[in-house]
Amino acid sequence: MDAFSYLSVLLSIILGLAITQVLQGFRGLMLARSRIRGYWPSVAWAILLLLLDVQVWWAMYELRLRQDWSFLGFAVVLAQTIPLYLGAGLVFPDIGIEGSVDLRRHYYENHRWFFSLLILLLVISIGKEAILLGKLPAPLDLGFQLTFIAGSLFGALSSREWCHKALVPFSAIVIIAYIAALFAHLR
């Protein structure tokens, strides 16, 4: 077994747990549908988180060729999965078997943490390139990441509903364009 095959097991577990968190949230919404006060930005962010989880896992494939792993190099790659898991735990509330569930209230109670985790994810992603490759990401990659950081900062700092409703399609476009431009095929 090569080093990356060994190391990728832990990465896959954390990303799998993040995906499980979001999917369990959707399951909880379905089971408690009569007690849910819906809020579409929460549902949209859950879908975008699933997309981000898969994109991070997909992009990690290019690390398979790396032979000289250090603990620091692995730690920064591992650190990239942690904000995804924590964000997955925040996107939906824990849904019990009784009581009403207000997705809007939950969203605004947690939006600062959620968007701060997205910023952390992107900062770690930029740092990962610097640590593993000794340089910043390519200009297009860095441009997308900085744009998404700016949008996430906006989401963390603003509590205005219209901002958050506008941030969802903006973020969806940025994420989809990022994937289409840089990660359409395995490398």
C-alpha atoms as a PDB file:
ATOM      1  CA  MET A   1       0.000   0.000   0.000  1.00  0.00           C
ATOM      2  CA  ASP A   2       1.384   3.398  -0.934  1.00  0.00           C
ATOM      3  CA  ALA A   3       1.416   6.300   1.536  1.00  0.00           C
ATOM      4  CA  PHE A   4      -1.535   8.193   0.053  1.00  0.00           C
ATOM      5  CA  SER A   5      -3.741   5.099  -0.015  1.00  0.00           C
ATOM      6  CA  TYR A   6      -3.061   4.726   3.690  1.00  0.00           C
ATOM      7  CA  LEU A   7      -3.524   8.419   4.519  1.00  0.00           C
ATOM      8  CA  SER A   8      -6.640   8.843   2.385  1.00  0.00           C
ATOM      9  CA  VAL A   9      -8.582   6.402   4.559  1.00  0.00           C
ATOM     10  CA  LEU A  10      -8.852   8.936   7.391  1.00  0.00           C
ATOM     11  CA  LEU A  11      -9.719  11.742   4.938  1.00  0.00           C
ATOM     12  CA  SER A  12     -12.462   9.591   3.418  1.00  0.00           C
ATOM     13  CA  ILE A  13     -13.884   8.763   6.840  1.00  0.00           C
ATOM     14  CA  ILE A  14     -14.217  12.425   7.818  1.00  0.00           C
ATOM     15  CA  LEU A  15     -15.712  13.405   4.464  1.00  0.00           C
ATOM     16  CA  GLY A  16     -18.064  10.420   4.703  1.00  0.00           C
ATOM     17  CA  LEU A  17     -19.161  11.555   8.154  1.00  0.00           C
ATOM     18  CA  ALA A  18     -19.789  15.079   6.813  1.00  0.00           C
ATOM     19  CA  ILE A  19     -21.944  13.687   4.011  1.00  0.00           C
ATOM     20  CA  THR A  20     -23.741  11.473   6.537  1.00  0.00           C
ATOM     21  CA  GLN A  21     -24.481  14.512   8.743  1.00  0.00           C
ATOM     22  CA  VAL A  22     -26.139  16.367   5.871  1.00  0.00           C
ATOM     23  CA  LEU A  23     -28.066  13.331   4.644  1.00  0.00           C
ATOM     24  CA  GLN A  24     -29.286  12.605   8.183  1.00  0.00           C
ATOM     25  CA  GLY A  25     -30.462  16.212   8.329  1.00  0.00           C
ATOM     26  CA  PHE A  26     -32.500  15.678   5.157  1.00  0.00           C
ATOM     27  CA  ARG A  27     -33.867  12.456   6.621  1.00  0.00           C
ATOM     28  CA  GLY A  28     -34.846  14.317   9.796  1.00  0.00           C
ATOM     29  CA  LEU A  29     -36.626  16.964   7.737  1.00  0.00           C
ATOM     30  CA  MET A  30     -38.588  14.292   5.892  1.00  0.00           C
ATOM     31  CA  LEU A  31     -39.574  12.498   9.083  1.00  0.00           C
ATOM     32  CA  ALA A  32     -40.576  15.707  10.874  1.00  0.00           C
ATOM     33  CA  ARG A  33     -42.098  17.396   7.810  1.00  0.00           C
ATOM     34  CA  SER A  34     -45.344  18.248   9.628  1.00  0.00           C
ATOM     35  CA  ARG A  35     -43.375  20.084  12.356  1.00  0.00           C
ATOM     36  CA  ILE A  36     -40.925  21.944  10.099  1.00  0.00           C
ATOM     37  CA  ARG A  37     -41.007  25.628   9.392  1.00  0.00           C
ATOM     38  CA  GLY A  38     -38.976  25.591   6.204  1.00  0.00           C
ATOM     39  CA  TYR A  39     -36.337  28.017   5.020  1.00  0.00           C
ATOM     40  CA  TRP A  40     -34.956  27.441   1.548  1.00  0.00           C
ATOM     41  CA  PRO A  41     -31.456  28.907   2.155  1.00  0.00           C
ATOM     42  CA  SER A  42     -30.855  26.184   4.769  1.00  0.00           C
ATOM     43  CA  VAL A  43     -31.806  23.462   2.313  1.00  0.00           C
ATOM     44  CA  ALA A  44     -29.768  25.078  -0.472  1.00  0.00           C
ATOM     45  CA  TRP A  45     -26.667  25.316   1.740  1.00  0.00           C
ATOM     46  CA  ALA A  46     -27.068  21.657   2.680  1.00  0.00           C
ATOM     47  CA  ILE A  47     -27.041  20.753  -1.020  1.00  0.00           C
ATOM     48  CA  LEU A  48     -24.026  23.011  -1.634  1.00  0.00           C
ATOM     49  CA  LEU A  49     -22.196  21.393   1.290  1.00  0.00           C
ATOM     50  CA  LEU A  50     -22.760  17.977  -0.249  1.00  0.00           C
ATOM     51  CA  LEU A  51     -21.305  19.327  -3.476  1.00  0.00           C
ATOM     52  CA  LEU A  52     -18.295  20.791  -1.626  1.00  0.00           C
ATOM     53  CA  ASP A  53     -17.694  17.499   0.209  1.00  0.00           C
ATOM     54  CA  VAL A  54     -17.611  15.615  -3.068  1.00  0.00           C
ATOM     55  CA  GLN A  55     -15.438  18.272  -4.738  1.00  0.00           C
ATOM     56  CA  VAL A  56     -12.842  18.124  -1.957  1.00  0.00           C
ATOM     57  CA  TRP A  57     -12.773  14.326  -2.134  1.00  0.00           C
ATOM     58  CA  TRP A  58     -12.513  14.487  -5.957  1.00  0.00           C
ATOM     59  CA  ALA A  59      -9.692  17.041  -5.860  1.00  0.00           C
ATOM     60  CA  MET A  60      -7.705  14.983  -3.359  1.00  0.00           C
ATOM     61  CA  TYR A  61      -7.191  12.347  -6.036  1.00  0.00           C
ATOM     62  CA  GLU A  62      -4.347  14.389  -7.498  1.00  0.00           C
ATOM     63  CA  LEU A  63      -2.443  13.910  -4.229  1.00  0.00           C
ATOM     64  CA  ARG A  64      -2.061  10.188  -5.026  1.00  0.00           C
ATOM     65  CA  LEU A  65       1.159  10.926  -6.930  1.00  0.00           C
ATOM     66  CA  ARG A  66       2.809  12.627  -3.982  1.00  0.00           C
ATOM     67  CA  GLN A  67       5.529  10.452  -2.480  1.00  0.00           C
ATOM     68  CA  ASP A  68       7.150  12.637   0.180  1.00  0.00           C
ATOM     69  CA  TRP A  69       4.512  12.973   2.884  1.00  0.00           C
ATOM     70  CA  SER A  70       5.331  14.786   6.089  1.00  0.00           C
ATOM     71  CA  PHE A  71       3.145  15.008   9.162  1.00  0.00           C
ATOM     72  CA  LEU A  72       2.622  18.740   8.488  1.00  0.00           C
ATOM     73  CA  GLY A  73       1.617  18.049   4.883  1.00  0.00           C
ATOM     74  CA  PHE A  74      -0.883  15.422   5.948  1.00  0.00           C
ATOM     75  CA  ALA A  75      -2.152  17.567   8.833  1.00  0.00           C
ATOM     76  CA  VAL A  76      -3.040  20.441   6.504  1.00  0.00           C
ATOM     77  CA  VAL A  77      -4.858  18.080   4.127  1.00  0.00           C
ATOM     78  CA  LEU A  78      -6.683  16.552   7.088  1.00  0.00           C
ATOM     79  CA  ALA A  79      -7.496  20.021   8.444  1.00  0.00           C
ATOM     80  CA  GLN A  80      -9.315  20.808   5.216  1.00  0.00           C
ATOM     81  CA  THR A  81     -11.924  18.136   5.986  1.00  0.00           C
ATOM     82  CA  ILE A  82     -12.695  19.381   9.496  1.00  0.00           C
ATOM     83  CA  PRO A  83     -14.575  22.611   8.585  1.00  0.00           C
ATOM     84  CA  LEU A  84     -16.643  20.570   6.129  1.00  0.00           C
ATOM     85  CA  TYR A  85     -17.666  18.171   8.882  1.00  0.00           C
ATOM     86  CA  LEU A  86     -18.418  20.951  11.364  1.00  0.00           C
ATOM     87  CA  GLY A  87     -20.391  22.920   8.753  1.00  0.00           C
ATOM     88  CA  ALA A  88     -22.398  19.788   7.995  1.00  0.00           C
ATOM     89  CA  GLY A  89     -23.265  19.626  11.685  1.00  0.00           C
ATOM     90  CA  LEU A  90     -24.501  23.229  11.648  1.00  0.00           C
ATOM     91  CA  VAL A  91     -26.466  23.371   8.417  1.00  0.00           C
ATOM     92  CA  PHE A  92     -29.528  21.678   9.933  1.00  0.00           C
ATOM     93  CA  PRO A  93     -30.657  21.562  13.555  1.00  0.00           C
ATOM     94  CA  ASP A  94     -30.802  18.306  15.462  1.00  0.00           C
ATOM     95  CA  ILE A  95     -34.366  17.166  14.913  1.00  0.00           C
ATOM     96  CA  GLY A  96     -35.955  15.389  17.840  1.00  0.00           C
ATOM     97  CA  ILE A  97     -39.052  13.267  17.812  1.00  0.00           C
ATOM     98  CA  GLU A  98     -41.154  16.072  19.307  1.00  0.00           C
ATOM     99  CA  GLY A  99     -41.418  19.830  19.018  1.00  0.00           C
ATOM    100  CA  SER A 100     -41.393  22.197  16.104  1.00  0.00           C
ATOM    101  CA  VAL A 101     -38.328  22.910  13.993  1.00  0.00           C
ATOM    102  CA  ASP A 102     -37.707  26.422  12.666  1.00  0.00           C
ATOM    103  CA  LEU A 103     -35.027  26.301   9.960  1.00  0.00           C
ATOM    104  CA  ARG A 104     -34.945  30.090   9.599  1.00  0.00           C
ATOM    105  CA  ARG A 105     -34.270  30.644  13.288  1.00  0.00           C
ATOM    106  CA  HIS A 106     -31.597  27.930  13.287  1.00  0.00           C
ATOM    107  CA  TYR A 107     -29.970  29.454  10.197  1.00  0.00           C
ATOM    108  CA  TYR A 108     -29.587  32.919  11.740  1.00  0.00           C
ATOM    109  CA  GLU A 109     -28.503  31.528  15.110  1.00  0.00           C
ATOM    110  CA  ASN A 110     -25.634  29.745  13.375  1.00  0.00           C
ATOM    111  CA  HIS A 111     -24.827  31.725  10.223  1.00  0.00           C
ATOM    112  CA  ARG A 112     -21.711  33.386  11.673  1.00  0.00           C
ATOM    113  CA  TRP A 113     -20.216  30.033  12.671  1.00  0.00           C
ATOM    114  CA  PHE A 114     -21.252  28.401   9.394  1.00  0.00           C
ATOM    115  CA  PHE A 115     -19.729  31.058   7.154  1.00  0.00           C
ATOM    116  CA  SER A 116     -16.646  31.341   9.372  1.00  0.00           C
ATOM    117  CA  LEU A 117     -16.117  27.614   8.813  1.00  0.00           C
ATOM    118  CA  LEU A 118     -16.365  28.141   5.054  1.00  0.00           C
ATOM    119  CA  ILE A 119     -13.732  30.876   5.300  1.00  0.00           C
ATOM    120  CA  LEU A 120     -11.530  28.560   7.370  1.00  0.00           C
ATOM    121  CA  LEU A 121     -11.961  25.808   4.771  1.00  0.00           C
ATOM    122  CA  LEU A 122     -10.780  28.138   2.006  1.00  0.00           C
ATOM    123  CA  VAL A 123      -7.864  29.550   3.985  1.00  0.00           C
ATOM    124  CA  ILE A 124      -6.730  25.996   4.741  1.00  0.00           C
ATOM    125  CA  SER A 125      -7.112  25.115   1.061  1.00  0.00           C
ATOM    126  CA  ILE A 126      -4.843  28.000   0.071  1.00  0.00           C
ATOM    127  CA  GLY A 127      -2.412  27.053   2.848  1.00  0.00           C
ATOM    128  CA  LYS A 128      -2.425  23.439   1.685  1.00  0.00           C
ATOM    129  CA  GLU A 129      -1.042  24.501  -1.698  1.00  0.00           C
ATOM    130  CA  ALA A 130       1.592  26.644  -0.031  1.00  0.00           C
ATOM    131  CA  ILE A 131       2.705  23.849   2.305  1.00  0.00           C
ATOM    132  CA  LEU A 132       2.548  20.944  -0.151  1.00  0.00           C
ATOM    133  CA  LEU A 133       3.760  22.743  -3.285  1.00  0.00           C
ATOM    134  CA  GLY A 134       5.586  25.764  -1.875  1.00  0.00           C
ATOM    135  CA  LYS A 135       3.453  28.228  -3.827  1.00  0.00           C
ATOM    136  CA  LEU A 136       0.008  29.772  -3.902  1.00  0.00           C
ATOM    137  CA  PRO A 137      -2.702  28.148  -6.011  1.00  0.00           C
ATOM    138  CA  ALA A 138      -2.819  28.988  -9.727  1.00  0.00           C
ATOM    139  CA  PRO A 139      -4.389  32.400 -10.433  1.00  0.00           C
ATOM    140  CA  LEU A 140      -7.777  31.023 -11.559  1.00  0.00           C
ATOM    141  CA  ASP A 141      -7.984  28.705  -8.546  1.00  0.00           C
ATOM    142  CA  LEU A 142      -6.925  31.473  -6.150  1.00  0.00           C
ATOM    143  CA  GLY A 143      -9.386  33.890  -7.764  1.00  0.00           C
ATOM    144  CA  PHE A 144     -12.305  31.537  -7.200  1.00  0.00           C
ATOM    145  CA  GLN A 145     -11.230  30.895  -3.612  1.00  0.00           C
ATOM    146  CA  LEU A 146     -10.813  34.584  -2.801  1.00  0.00           C
ATOM    147  CA  THR A 147     -14.228  35.331  -4.364  1.00  0.00           C
ATOM    148  CA  PHE A 148     -15.806  32.630  -2.218  1.00  0.00           C
ATOM    149  CA  ILE A 149     -13.995  33.938   0.864  1.00  0.00           C
ATOM    150  CA  ALA A 150     -15.429  37.404   0.178  1.00  0.00           C
ATOM    151  CA  GLY A 151     -18.940  35.977  -0.187  1.00  0.00           C
ATOM    152  CA  SER A 152     -18.554  33.913   2.987  1.00  0.00           C
ATOM    153  CA  LEU A 153     -17.257  36.938   4.881  1.00  0.00           C
ATOM    154  CA  PHE A 154     -20.337  38.809   3.717  1.00  0.00           C
ATOM    155  CA  GLY A 155     -22.488  35.924   5.009  1.00  0.00           C
ATOM    156  CA  ALA A 156     -20.705  35.849   8.358  1.00  0.00           C
ATOM    157  CA  LEU A 157     -20.993  39.580   8.958  1.00  0.00           C
ATOM    158  CA  SER A 158     -24.499  40.299   7.680  1.00  0.00           C
ATOM    159  CA  SER A 159     -27.746  39.246   9.313  1.00  0.00           C
ATOM    160  CA  ARG A 160     -29.897  40.760   6.587  1.00  0.00           C
ATOM    161  CA  GLU A 161     -32.191  38.214   5.050  1.00  0.00           C
ATOM    162  CA  TRP A 162     -31.977  39.607   1.523  1.00  0.00           C
ATOM    163  CA  CYS A 163     -28.178  39.259   1.684  1.00  0.00           C
ATOM    164  CA  HIS A 164     -28.405  35.604   2.635  1.00  0.00           C
ATOM    165  CA  LYS A 165     -31.016  34.897  -0.009  1.00  0.00           C
ATOM    166  CA  ALA A 166     -28.772  36.538  -2.622  1.00  0.00           C
ATOM    167  CA  LEU A 167     -25.684  34.748  -1.309  1.00  0.00           C
ATOM    168  CA  VAL A 168     -27.106  31.299  -2.092  1.00  0.00           C
ATOM    169  CA  PRO A 169     -27.317  31.677  -5.902  1.00  0.00           C
ATOM    170  CA  PHE A 170     -24.049  33.642  -5.941  1.00  0.00           C
ATOM    171  CA  SER A 171     -22.274  30.840  -4.051  1.00  0.00           C
ATOM    172  CA  ALA A 172     -23.889  28.143  -6.178  1.00  0.00           C
ATOM    173  CA  ILE A 173     -22.649  29.850  -9.348  1.00  0.00           C
ATOM    174  CA  VAL A 174     -19.130  30.278  -7.934  1.00  0.00           C
ATOM    175  CA  ILE A 175     -18.933  26.661  -6.726  1.00  0.00           C
ATOM    176  CA  ILE A 176     -20.299  25.181  -9.953  1.00  0.00           C
ATOM    177  CA  ALA A 177     -18.044  27.400 -12.099  1.00  0.00           C
ATOM    178  CA  TYR A 178     -15.051  26.441  -9.923  1.00  0.00           C
ATOM    179  CA  ILE A 179     -15.735  22.750 -10.361  1.00  0.00           C
ATOM    180  CA  ALA A 180     -16.423  23.099 -14.093  1.00  0.00           C
ATOM    181  CA  ALA A 181     -13.274  25.151 -14.715  1.00  0.00           C
ATOM    182  CA  LEU A 182     -10.803  23.234 -12.552  1.00  0.00           C
ATOM    183  CA  PHE A 183     -12.168  19.834 -11.573  1.00  0.00           C
ATOM    184  CA  ALA A 184     -14.297  18.535 -14.449  1.00  0.00           C
ATOM    185  CA  HIS A 185     -11.933  15.579 -14.964  1.00  0.00           C
ATOM    186  CA  LEU A 186      -9.710  13.578 -12.666  1.00  0.00           C
ATOM    187  CA  ARG A 187      -6.052  14.470 -13.106  1.00  0.00           C
END
